[in-house]
mmCIF file of C-alpha atoms in Angstrom:
data_model
loop_
_atom_site.group_PDB
_atom_site.id
_atom_site.type_symbol
_atom_site.label_atom_id
_atom_site.label_comp_id
_atom_site.label_asym_id
_atom_site.label_seq_id
_atom_site.Cartn_x
_atom_site.Cartn_y
_atom_site.Cartn_z
ATOM 1 C CA MET A 1 -142.840 -31.883 164.083
ATOM 2 C CA ALA A 2 -140.545 -30.186 166.602
ATOM 3 C CA ALA A 3 -143.001 -27.335 167.101
ATOM 4 C CA TYR A 4 -145.849 -29.810 167.588
ATOM 5 C CA MET A 5 -143.848 -31.791 170.148
ATOM 6 C CA SER A 6 -142.817 -28.739 172.183
ATOM 7 C CA GLU A 7 -146.323 -27.270 172.075
ATOM 8 C CA HIS A 8 -148.339 -30.413 172.874
ATOM 9 C CA ILE A 9 -146.232 -32.806 174.916
ATOM 10 C CA SER A 10 -144.830 -32.289 178.380
ATOM 11 C CA TYR A 11 -142.417 -34.928 179.636
ATOM 12 C CA GLU A 12 -142.326 -33.619 183.158
ATOM 13 C CA ASP A 13 -145.932 -33.418 184.289
ATOM 14 C CA GLY A 14 -147.084 -36.884 183.239
ATOM 15 C CA ALA A 15 -149.737 -35.484 180.891
ATOM 16 C CA CYS A 16 -151.233 -37.814 178.336
ATOM 17 C CA ILE A 17 -149.941 -37.847 174.797
ATOM 18 C CA PRO A 18 -152.511 -36.082 172.596
ATOM 19 C CA GLY A 19 -154.848 -38.261 170.550
ATOM 20 C CA ASP A 20 -153.809 -36.815 167.193
ATOM 21 C CA LEU A 21 -150.202 -37.956 167.565
ATOM 22 C CA TYR A 22 -151.129 -40.992 165.438
ATOM 23 C CA ARG A 23 -150.568 -38.754 162.391
ATOM 24 C CA TYR A 24 -146.825 -39.139 162.895
ATOM 25 C CA PHE A 25 -144.736 -42.235 162.242
ATOM 26 C CA LEU A 26 -143.282 -43.802 165.415
ATOM 27 C CA PRO A 27 -139.592 -43.502 164.410
ATOM 28 C CA THR A 28 -140.166 -39.809 163.624
ATOM 29 C CA ILE A 29 -141.587 -39.240 167.101
ATOM 30 C CA PHE A 30 -138.775 -41.232 168.704
ATOM 31 C CA LEU A 31 -135.998 -39.387 166.829
ATOM 32 C CA GLU A 32 -137.548 -36.020 167.716
ATOM 33 C CA ILE A 33 -137.604 -36.956 171.401
ATOM 34 C CA ALA A 34 -134.005 -38.202 171.116
ATOM 35 C CA HIS A 35 -133.020 -34.870 169.580
ATOM 36 C CA THR A 36 -134.691 -32.795 172.296
ATOM 37 C CA ARG A 37 -133.776 -35.039 175.277
ATOM 38 C CA PRO A 38 -130.565 -36.915 174.366
ATOM 39 C CA GLN A 39 -129.466 -37.552 177.966
ATOM 40 C CA ALA A 40 -132.828 -38.834 179.203
ATOM 41 C CA ALA A 41 -133.232 -42.547 179.847
ATOM 42 C CA ALA A 42 -135.100 -44.165 176.959
ATOM 43 C CA VAL A 43 -134.954 -47.831 178.021
ATOM 44 C CA ILE A 44 -134.310 -49.367 181.409
ATOM 45 C CA ALA A 45 -134.435 -53.170 181.284
ATOM 46 C CA ALA A 46 -132.540 -56.113 182.764
ATOM 47 C CA GLY A 47 -130.078 -53.820 184.533
ATOM 48 C CA GLU A 48 -129.365 -51.974 181.285
ATOM 49 C CA LYS A 49 -129.986 -48.255 180.795
ATOM 50 C CA LEU A 50 -130.032 -46.790 177.304
ATOM 51 C CA PHE A 51 -130.133 -43.044 176.870
ATOM 52 C CA TYR A 52 -132.011 -41.542 173.938
ATOM 53 C CA SER A 53 -128.757 -40.422 172.283
ATOM 54 C CA THR A 54 -127.290 -43.943 172.430
ATOM 55 C CA LEU A 55 -130.510 -45.621 171.368
ATOM 56 C CA ALA A 56 -130.974 -43.177 168.466
ATOM 57 C CA ALA A 57 -127.417 -43.783 167.238
ATOM 58 C CA ARG A 58 -127.942 -47.559 167.307
ATOM 59 C CA VAL A 59 -131.338 -47.270 165.612
ATOM 60 C CA ARG A 60 -129.896 -45.086 162.826
ATOM 61 C CA ALA A 61 -126.939 -47.444 162.340
ATOM 62 C CA TRP A 62 -129.129 -50.560 162.112
ATOM 63 C CA ALA A 63 -131.712 -48.860 159.893
ATOM 64 C CA GLY A 64 -128.942 -47.687 157.573
ATOM 65 C CA ARG A 65 -127.447 -51.167 157.437
ATOM 66 C CA LEU A 66 -130.809 -52.745 156.581
ATOM 67 C CA VAL A 67 -131.401 -50.242 153.761
ATOM 68 C CA ASN A 68 -127.792 -50.654 152.568
ATOM 69 C CA GLU A 69 -128.323 -54.433 152.412
ATOM 70 C CA GLY A 70 -131.322 -53.991 150.139
ATOM 71 C CA LEU A 71 -134.338 -53.903 152.454
ATOM 72 C CA THR A 72 -137.302 -52.503 150.568
ATOM 73 C CA VAL A 73 -140.317 -50.728 152.054
ATOM 74 C CA GLY A 74 -142.869 -53.222 153.332
ATOM 75 C CA GLN A 75 -140.494 -56.196 153.478
ATOM 76 C CA PRO A 76 -140.675 -58.356 156.651
ATOM 77 C CA VAL A 77 -137.711 -58.396 159.035
ATOM 78 C CA GLY A 78 -137.679 -60.926 161.874
ATOM 79 C CA LEU A 79 -137.054 -59.738 165.422
ATOM 80 C CA CYS A 80 -136.059 -62.527 167.806
ATOM 81 C CA VAL A 81 -135.022 -61.095 171.184
ATOM 82 C CA GLY A 82 -136.115 -61.271 174.778
ATOM 83 C CA PRO A 83 -137.256 -58.261 176.802
ATOM 84 C CA VAL A 84 -133.965 -56.346 176.676
ATOM 85 C CA GLY A 85 -132.690 -53.116 175.143
ATOM 86 C CA GLU A 86 -132.136 -54.863 171.812
ATOM 87 C CA LEU A 87 -135.923 -55.139 171.461
ATOM 88 C CA ALA A 88 -136.255 -51.340 171.277
ATOM 89 C CA VAL A 89 -133.244 -51.022 168.952
ATOM 90 C CA GLY A 90 -134.517 -53.675 166.551
ATOM 91 C CA PHE A 91 -138.152 -52.573 166.552
ATOM 92 C CA LEU A 92 -137.369 -48.919 165.845
ATOM 93 C CA ALA A 93 -134.590 -49.683 163.324
ATOM 94 C CA ILE A 94 -136.813 -51.992 161.279
ATOM 95 C CA LEU A 95 -139.575 -49.371 161.172
ATOM 96 C CA ALA A 96 -137.165 -46.529 160.347
ATOM 97 C CA ALA A 97 -135.751 -48.581 157.447
ATOM 98 C CA GLY A 98 -139.262 -49.143 156.083
ATOM 99 C CA GLY A 99 -139.400 -52.814 157.044
ATOM 100 C CA VAL A 100 -142.249 -54.672 158.694
ATOM 101 C CA VAL A 101 -141.432 -55.951 162.196
ATOM 102 C CA THR A 102 -142.077 -59.696 162.385
ATOM 103 C CA PRO A 103 -141.884 -60.744 166.055
ATOM 104 C CA LEU A 104 -140.362 -64.191 166.548
ATOM 105 C CA ASP A 105 -140.816 -65.428 170.120
ATOM 106 C CA PRO A 106 -137.617 -67.137 171.358
ATOM 107 C CA ALA A 107 -139.804 -69.390 173.545
ATOM 108 C CA LEU A 108 -141.213 -71.135 170.459
ATOM 109 C CA PRO A 109 -139.705 -74.439 169.254
ATOM 110 C CA THR A 110 -136.688 -74.004 166.968
ATOM 111 C CA GLU A 111 -138.294 -75.585 163.904
ATOM 112 C CA ARG A 112 -141.321 -73.310 164.240
ATOM 113 C CA LEU A 113 -139.252 -70.111 164.495
ATOM 114 C CA GLY A 114 -137.288 -70.883 161.342
ATOM 115 C CA SER A 115 -140.418 -71.821 159.446
ATOM 116 C CA LEU A 116 -142.198 -68.605 160.533
ATOM 117 C CA ALA A 117 -139.281 -66.457 159.334
ATOM 118 C CA ARG A 118 -138.980 -68.291 156.019
ATOM 119 C CA GLY A 119 -142.748 -68.516 155.556
ATOM 120 C CA VAL A 120 -143.147 -64.751 155.298
ATOM 121 C CA ASP A 121 -139.867 -64.316 153.408
ATOM 122 C CA CYS A 122 -138.054 -62.307 156.070
ATOM 123 C CA HIS A 123 -135.286 -60.220 154.539
ATOM 124 C CA VAL A 124 -133.154 -60.859 157.621
ATOM 125 C CA VAL A 125 -133.610 -61.673 161.309
ATOM 126 C CA LEU A 126 -132.281 -59.336 163.997
ATOM 127 C CA GLY A 127 -131.682 -60.913 167.357
ATOM 128 C CA HIS A 128 -129.577 -61.623 170.408
ATOM 129 C CA PRO A 129 -126.640 -64.078 170.308
ATOM 130 C CA ALA A 130 -128.636 -66.551 172.415
ATOM 131 C CA THR A 131 -131.390 -66.654 169.770
ATOM 132 C CA ARG A 132 -129.099 -67.261 166.768
ATOM 133 C CA ALA A 133 -129.304 -71.046 166.938
ATOM 134 C CA LEU A 134 -133.106 -70.923 167.131
ATOM 135 C CA ILE A 135 -133.523 -69.510 163.618
ATOM 136 C CA GLY A 136 -131.517 -71.963 161.524
ATOM 137 C CA GLU A 137 -129.253 -71.195 158.589
ATOM 138 C CA GLU A 138 -131.713 -68.992 156.732
ATOM 139 C CA PRO A 139 -132.613 -66.175 156.654
ATOM 140 C CA VAL A 140 -129.487 -64.159 157.423
ATOM 141 C CA PHE A 141 -129.124 -63.341 161.133
ATOM 142 C CA HIS A 142 -127.633 -60.146 162.610
ATOM 143 C CA ASP A 143 -126.606 -59.752 166.265
ATOM 144 C CA LEU A 144 -128.251 -56.631 167.713
ATOM 145 C CA THR A 145 -125.791 -56.483 170.609
ATOM 146 C CA GLN A 146 -123.253 -55.257 168.054
ATOM 147 C CA THR A 147 -123.632 -51.797 166.564
ATOM 148 C CA PRO A 148 -122.782 -51.664 162.860
ATOM 149 C CA ALA A 149 -120.691 -48.932 161.333
ATOM 150 C CA ALA A 150 -122.678 -45.809 160.549
ATOM 151 C CA TYR A 151 -124.154 -45.884 157.054
ATOM 152 C CA ASP A 152 -124.629 -42.729 155.077
ATOM 153 C CA GLN A 153 -127.822 -44.191 153.691
ATOM 154 C CA ALA A 154 -130.969 -42.158 153.159
ATOM 155 C CA LEU A 155 -133.900 -43.728 154.965
ATOM 156 C CA PRO A 156 -137.250 -43.968 153.203
ATOM 157 C CA GLU A 157 -139.934 -41.326 153.687
ATOM 158 C CA LEU A 158 -142.759 -43.041 155.563
ATOM 159 C CA ASP A 159 -145.905 -41.970 157.346
ATOM 160 C CA SER A 160 -148.323 -43.346 159.895
ATOM 161 C CA THR A 161 -150.151 -45.429 157.279
ATOM 162 C CA ALA A 162 -147.147 -47.712 156.742
ATOM 163 C CA ILE A 163 -147.542 -51.319 157.855
ATOM 164 C CA ALA A 164 -145.642 -51.699 161.119
ATOM 165 C CA CYS A 165 -145.938 -55.351 162.143
ATOM 166 C CA LEU A 166 -146.692 -58.786 160.801
ATOM 167 C CA TYR A 167 -148.105 -61.066 163.478
ATOM 168 C CA HIS A 168 -148.794 -64.770 163.202
ATOM 169 C CA THR A 169 -152.025 -66.462 164.143
ATOM 170 C CA SER A 170 -151.818 -69.162 166.787
ATOM 171 C CA GLY A 171 -151.749 -71.865 164.154
ATOM 172 C CA SER A 172 -154.988 -73.564 165.187
ATOM 173 C CA THR A 173 -155.228 -75.004 161.666
ATOM 174 C CA GLY A 174 -151.795 -76.546 162.015
ATOM 175 C CA ARG A 175 -149.943 -73.796 160.142
ATOM 176 C CA PRO A 176 -149.613 -70.238 161.487
ATOM 177 C CA LYS A 177 -150.601 -67.517 159.051
ATOM 178 C CA GLY A 178 -149.168 -64.019 158.939
ATOM 179 C CA ILE A 179 -151.522 -61.073 159.465
ATOM 180 C CA LEU A 180 -150.689 -57.542 158.296
ATOM 181 C CA ARG A 181 -152.794 -54.709 159.555
ATOM 182 C CA PRO A 182 -152.347 -51.069 158.613
ATOM 183 C CA LEU A 183 -153.079 -48.360 161.127
ATOM 184 C CA PRO A 184 -156.553 -46.868 160.670
ATOM 185 C CA GLU A 185 -156.717 -43.484 158.975
ATOM 186 C CA ASN A 186 -158.944 -42.142 161.737
ATOM 187 C CA PRO A 187 -158.411 -44.108 164.944
ATOM 188 C CA PRO A 188 -161.375 -44.313 167.299
ATOM 189 C CA ALA A 189 -161.557 -41.608 169.941
#
């Protein structure tokens, strides 16, 4: 992976990422970039700047905690945050732990958010302190603004065919339904 990244991707000239990068799993790409460019800015949002080294450490810690708490590959994990650095931490940590990111929009009514999370049997919901009350008592909620202790937990071996996200339909029938979609084996050119 490292050889591929150094041979095919230039961060300085603004060149496009090559089309065959889909063969690699997103957390693998992210962690390789974090390894090669630890002091580069990874996320700049809402006055917050996260460097790759900091983001990678938080992603590894959260992924390890999820696995340590019994998350199994393919299990949904809710993500209820606004557009802040925690979004990147949660998204990448869930994927790295083998979970399926289940976006929960904090703008939705409280009863709907809780029912969406419970309806797909979310293992846990990761979020921001302001979104805690929106979820209800179940499932378990973890505050992404806190970084858990480092876990010496092996993360699952995954590839680009793993399910990444579970989205909900708009609920035009009265009840939203979850939709899982794997990445195509050969994406269109």
